Backbone as a ProteinNet text record, in pm:
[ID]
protein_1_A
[PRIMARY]
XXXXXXXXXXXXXXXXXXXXXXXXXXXXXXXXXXXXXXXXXXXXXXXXXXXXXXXXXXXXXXXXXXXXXXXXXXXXXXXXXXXXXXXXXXXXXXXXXXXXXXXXXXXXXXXXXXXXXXXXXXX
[TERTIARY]
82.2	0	86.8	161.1	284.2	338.5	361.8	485.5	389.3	294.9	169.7	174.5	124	131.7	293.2	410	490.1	546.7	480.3	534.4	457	325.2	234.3	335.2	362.7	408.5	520.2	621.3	740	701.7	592.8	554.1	464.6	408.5	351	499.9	589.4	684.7	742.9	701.8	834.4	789.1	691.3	560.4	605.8	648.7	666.1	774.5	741	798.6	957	929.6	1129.5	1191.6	1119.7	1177.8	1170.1	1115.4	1070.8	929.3	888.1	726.7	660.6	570	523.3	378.8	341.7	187.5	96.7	153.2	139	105.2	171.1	204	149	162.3	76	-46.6	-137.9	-284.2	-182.1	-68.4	-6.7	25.4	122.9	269.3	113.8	72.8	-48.8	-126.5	-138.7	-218.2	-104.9	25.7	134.9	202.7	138.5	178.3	79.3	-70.4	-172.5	-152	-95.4	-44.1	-110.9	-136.7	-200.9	-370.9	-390	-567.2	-576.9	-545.2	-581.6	-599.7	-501.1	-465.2	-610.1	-595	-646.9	-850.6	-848.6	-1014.4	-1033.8	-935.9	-980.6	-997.4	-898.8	-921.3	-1034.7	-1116.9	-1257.2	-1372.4	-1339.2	-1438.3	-1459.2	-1328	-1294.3	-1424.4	-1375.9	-1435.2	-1552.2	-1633.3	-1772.1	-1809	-1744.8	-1783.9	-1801.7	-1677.5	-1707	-1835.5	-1805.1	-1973.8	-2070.3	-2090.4	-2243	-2237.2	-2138.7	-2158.3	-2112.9	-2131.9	-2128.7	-2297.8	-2357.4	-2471.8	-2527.8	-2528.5	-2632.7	-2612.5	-2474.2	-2437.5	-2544.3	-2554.4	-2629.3	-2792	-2797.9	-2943.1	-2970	-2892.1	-2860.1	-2829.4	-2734.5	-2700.3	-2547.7	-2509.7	-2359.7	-2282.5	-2188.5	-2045.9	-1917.8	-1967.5	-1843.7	-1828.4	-1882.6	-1891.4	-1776.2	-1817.2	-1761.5	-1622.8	-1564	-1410.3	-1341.7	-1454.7	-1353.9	-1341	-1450.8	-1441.4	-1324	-1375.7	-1231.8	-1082.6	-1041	-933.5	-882.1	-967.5	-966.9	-952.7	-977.6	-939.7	-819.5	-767.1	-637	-536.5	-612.1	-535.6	-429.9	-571.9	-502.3	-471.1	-509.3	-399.1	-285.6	-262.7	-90.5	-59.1	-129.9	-41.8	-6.5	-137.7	-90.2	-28.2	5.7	129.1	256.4	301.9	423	394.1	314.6	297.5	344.8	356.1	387.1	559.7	614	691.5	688.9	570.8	564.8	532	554.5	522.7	423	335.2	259.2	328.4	422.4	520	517.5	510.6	495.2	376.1	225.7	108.3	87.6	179.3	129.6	156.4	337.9	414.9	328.1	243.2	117.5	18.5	-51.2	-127.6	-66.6	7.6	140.4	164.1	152.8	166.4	17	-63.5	-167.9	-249.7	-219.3	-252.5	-262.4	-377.6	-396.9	-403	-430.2	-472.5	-616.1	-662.8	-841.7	-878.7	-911.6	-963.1	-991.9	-1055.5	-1052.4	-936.2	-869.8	-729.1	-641	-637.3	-564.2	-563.9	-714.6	-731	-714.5	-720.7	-740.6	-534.1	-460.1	-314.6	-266.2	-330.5	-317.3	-345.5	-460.9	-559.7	-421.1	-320.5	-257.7	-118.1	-64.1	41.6	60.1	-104	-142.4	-144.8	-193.8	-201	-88.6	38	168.1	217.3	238.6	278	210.3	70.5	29.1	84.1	99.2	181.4	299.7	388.1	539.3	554.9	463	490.1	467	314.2	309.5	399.8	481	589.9	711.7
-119.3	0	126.1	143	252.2	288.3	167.1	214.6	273.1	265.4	323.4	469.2	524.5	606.4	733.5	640.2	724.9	753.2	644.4	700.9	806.4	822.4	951.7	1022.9	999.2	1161.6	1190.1	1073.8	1153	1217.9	1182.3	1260.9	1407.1	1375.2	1552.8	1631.9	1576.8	1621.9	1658.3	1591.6	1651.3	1797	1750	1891	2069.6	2030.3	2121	2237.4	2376.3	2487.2	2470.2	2454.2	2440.1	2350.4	2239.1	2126.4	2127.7	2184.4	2208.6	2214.7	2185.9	2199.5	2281.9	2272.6	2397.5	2372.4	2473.2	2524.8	2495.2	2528.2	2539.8	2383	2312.3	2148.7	2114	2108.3	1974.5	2104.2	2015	2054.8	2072	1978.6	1971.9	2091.6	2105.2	2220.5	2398.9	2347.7	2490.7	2522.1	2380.9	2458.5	2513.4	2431.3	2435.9	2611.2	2667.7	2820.2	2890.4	2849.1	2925.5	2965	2853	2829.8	2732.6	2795.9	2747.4	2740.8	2858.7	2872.2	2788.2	2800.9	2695.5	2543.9	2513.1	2349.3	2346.5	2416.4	2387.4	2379	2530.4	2520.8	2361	2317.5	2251.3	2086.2	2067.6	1935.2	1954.9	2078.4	2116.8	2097.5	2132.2	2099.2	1934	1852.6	1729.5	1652.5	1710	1599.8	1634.6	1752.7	1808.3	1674.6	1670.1	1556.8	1425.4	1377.9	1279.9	1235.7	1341	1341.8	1315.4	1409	1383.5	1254.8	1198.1	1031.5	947.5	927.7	862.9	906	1017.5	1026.5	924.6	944	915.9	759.1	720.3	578.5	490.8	616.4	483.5	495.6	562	597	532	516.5	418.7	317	289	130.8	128.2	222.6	238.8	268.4	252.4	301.5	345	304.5	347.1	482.7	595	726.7	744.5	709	696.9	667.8	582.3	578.2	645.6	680.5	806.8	940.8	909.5	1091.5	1069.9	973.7	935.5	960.7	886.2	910.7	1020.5	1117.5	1227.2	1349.6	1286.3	1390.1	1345.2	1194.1	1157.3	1228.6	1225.3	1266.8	1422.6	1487.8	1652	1672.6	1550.6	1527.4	1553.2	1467.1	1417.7	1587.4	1630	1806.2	1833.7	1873.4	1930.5	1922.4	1781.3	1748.4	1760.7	1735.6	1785	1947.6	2046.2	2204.3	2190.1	2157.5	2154.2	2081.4	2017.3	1899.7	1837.9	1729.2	1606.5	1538.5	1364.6	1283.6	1183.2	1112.8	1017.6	908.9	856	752.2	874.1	1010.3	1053.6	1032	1039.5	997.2	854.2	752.7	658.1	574.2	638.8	673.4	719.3	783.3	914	765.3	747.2	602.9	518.5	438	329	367	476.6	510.1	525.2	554.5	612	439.2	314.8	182.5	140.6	67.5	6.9	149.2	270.9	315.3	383.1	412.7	463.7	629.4	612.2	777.7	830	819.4	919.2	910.1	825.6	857.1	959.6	902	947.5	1083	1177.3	1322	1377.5	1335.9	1346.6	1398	1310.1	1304.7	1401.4	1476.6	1554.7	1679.3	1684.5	1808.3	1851.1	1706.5	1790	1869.7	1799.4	1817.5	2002.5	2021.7	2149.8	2284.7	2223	2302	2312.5	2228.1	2248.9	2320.8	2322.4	2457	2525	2546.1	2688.9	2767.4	2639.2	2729.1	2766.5	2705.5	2719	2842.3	2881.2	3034.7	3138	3077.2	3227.6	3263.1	3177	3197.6	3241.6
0	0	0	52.2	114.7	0.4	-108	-233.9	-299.8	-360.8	-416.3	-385.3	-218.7	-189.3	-243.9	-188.4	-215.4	-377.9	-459.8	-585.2	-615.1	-552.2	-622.4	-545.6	-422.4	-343.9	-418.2	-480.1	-570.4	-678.4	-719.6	-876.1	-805.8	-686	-656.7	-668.3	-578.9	-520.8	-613	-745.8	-886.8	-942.8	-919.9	-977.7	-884.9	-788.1	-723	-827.1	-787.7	-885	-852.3	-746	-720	-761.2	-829.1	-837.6	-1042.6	-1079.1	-1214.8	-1275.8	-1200.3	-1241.9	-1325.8	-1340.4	-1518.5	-1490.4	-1415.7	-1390.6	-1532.5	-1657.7	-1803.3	-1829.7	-1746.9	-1824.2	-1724.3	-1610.7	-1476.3	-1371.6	-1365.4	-1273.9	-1153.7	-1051.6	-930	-951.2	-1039.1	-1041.2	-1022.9	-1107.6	-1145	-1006.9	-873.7	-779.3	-696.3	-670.8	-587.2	-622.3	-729.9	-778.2	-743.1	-718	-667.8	-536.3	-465.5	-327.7	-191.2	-77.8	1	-1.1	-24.9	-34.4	-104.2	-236.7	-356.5	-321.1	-251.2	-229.1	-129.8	-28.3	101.5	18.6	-59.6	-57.1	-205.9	-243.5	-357.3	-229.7	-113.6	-35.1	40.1	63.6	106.3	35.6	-146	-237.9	-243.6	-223	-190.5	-80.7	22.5	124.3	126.5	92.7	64.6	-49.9	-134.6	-269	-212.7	-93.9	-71.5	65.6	115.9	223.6	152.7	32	-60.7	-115.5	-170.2	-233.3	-138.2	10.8	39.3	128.2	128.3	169.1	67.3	-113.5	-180.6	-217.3	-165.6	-174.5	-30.2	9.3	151.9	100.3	6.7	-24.9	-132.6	-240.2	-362.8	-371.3	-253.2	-269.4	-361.3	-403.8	-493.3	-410.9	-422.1	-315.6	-420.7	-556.3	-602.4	-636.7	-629.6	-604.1	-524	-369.8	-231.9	-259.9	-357.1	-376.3	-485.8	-566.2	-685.4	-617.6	-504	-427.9	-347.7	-245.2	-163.5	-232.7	-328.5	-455.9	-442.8	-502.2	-484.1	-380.1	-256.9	-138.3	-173.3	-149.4	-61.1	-153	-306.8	-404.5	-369.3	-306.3	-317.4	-177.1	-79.3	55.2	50.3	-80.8	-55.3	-98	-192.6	-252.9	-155.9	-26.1	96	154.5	180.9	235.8	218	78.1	-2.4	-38.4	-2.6	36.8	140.6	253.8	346.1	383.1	311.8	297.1	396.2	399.1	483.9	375.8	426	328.7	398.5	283	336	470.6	465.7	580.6	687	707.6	828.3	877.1	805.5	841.4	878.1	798	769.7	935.4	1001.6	1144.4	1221.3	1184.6	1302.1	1336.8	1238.4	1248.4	1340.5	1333.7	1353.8	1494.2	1542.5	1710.7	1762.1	1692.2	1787.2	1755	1651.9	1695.5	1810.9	1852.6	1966.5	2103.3	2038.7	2185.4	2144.2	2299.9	2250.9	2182.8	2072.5	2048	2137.3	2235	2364.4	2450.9	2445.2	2502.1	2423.3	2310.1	2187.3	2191.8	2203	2187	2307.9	2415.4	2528.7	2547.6	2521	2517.2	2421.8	2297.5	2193.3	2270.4	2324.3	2425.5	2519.7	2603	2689.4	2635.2	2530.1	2415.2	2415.1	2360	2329.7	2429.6	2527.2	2665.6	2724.4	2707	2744.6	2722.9	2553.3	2461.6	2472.5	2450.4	2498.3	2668	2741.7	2928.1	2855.7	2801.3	2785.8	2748.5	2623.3	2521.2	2621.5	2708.5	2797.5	2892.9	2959.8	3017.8	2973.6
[MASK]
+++++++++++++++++++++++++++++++++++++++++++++++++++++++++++++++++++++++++++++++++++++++++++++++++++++++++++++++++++++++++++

């Protein structure tokens, strides 16, 4: 599953302007020049798409909507991520630790993370 992931992230990653990319020639290179808004409101138009087909998949009985939309977030995930330069294996590491403990532990341990750094700065 992982090699999958990271060959797209090397080909976002090629797309990138610093790296040679041509807004002119690739959809990646063209949002990665729009910048952040761009990336961020197009993975919003994303998961909006995939909420609605997976609403009309439970209403229809289809699901394959539900995975070209899906596709498609993870698709302009990964941009964000390589906007950001992280790569999928750091998410995939984020997962891989928070295995086997409880979502309410999990956020609960994130909640105190946050409140730390927020004492530390005010001091």
């Amino acid at each position: 599953m992982s090699e999958t992931l990271n060959r797209l992230a090397a080909v976002i990653e090629s797309r990138k302007l610093a790296n040679g990319g041509n807004p002119e020639q690739s959809y990646v290179a063209r949002l990665f020049a729009k910048g952040d808004d761009a990336i961020l409101k197009k993975i919003g138009e994303e998961a909006t798409e995939t909420v609605m087909a997976a609403k009309d998949a439970r209403r229809d009985g289809d699901a394959s909507k539900v995975l070209y939309e899906c596709a498609d977030l993870w698709f302009h995930s990964l941009i964000m991520l390589a906007q950001f330069d992280l790569t999928p294996q750091q998410v995939l590491n984020e997962l891989a630790r928070r295995e086997g403990l409880s979502g309410i532990e999990e956020k609960a341990a994130r909640k105190d993370v946050l409140r730390d750094a927020d004492e530390s700065h005010k001091n």
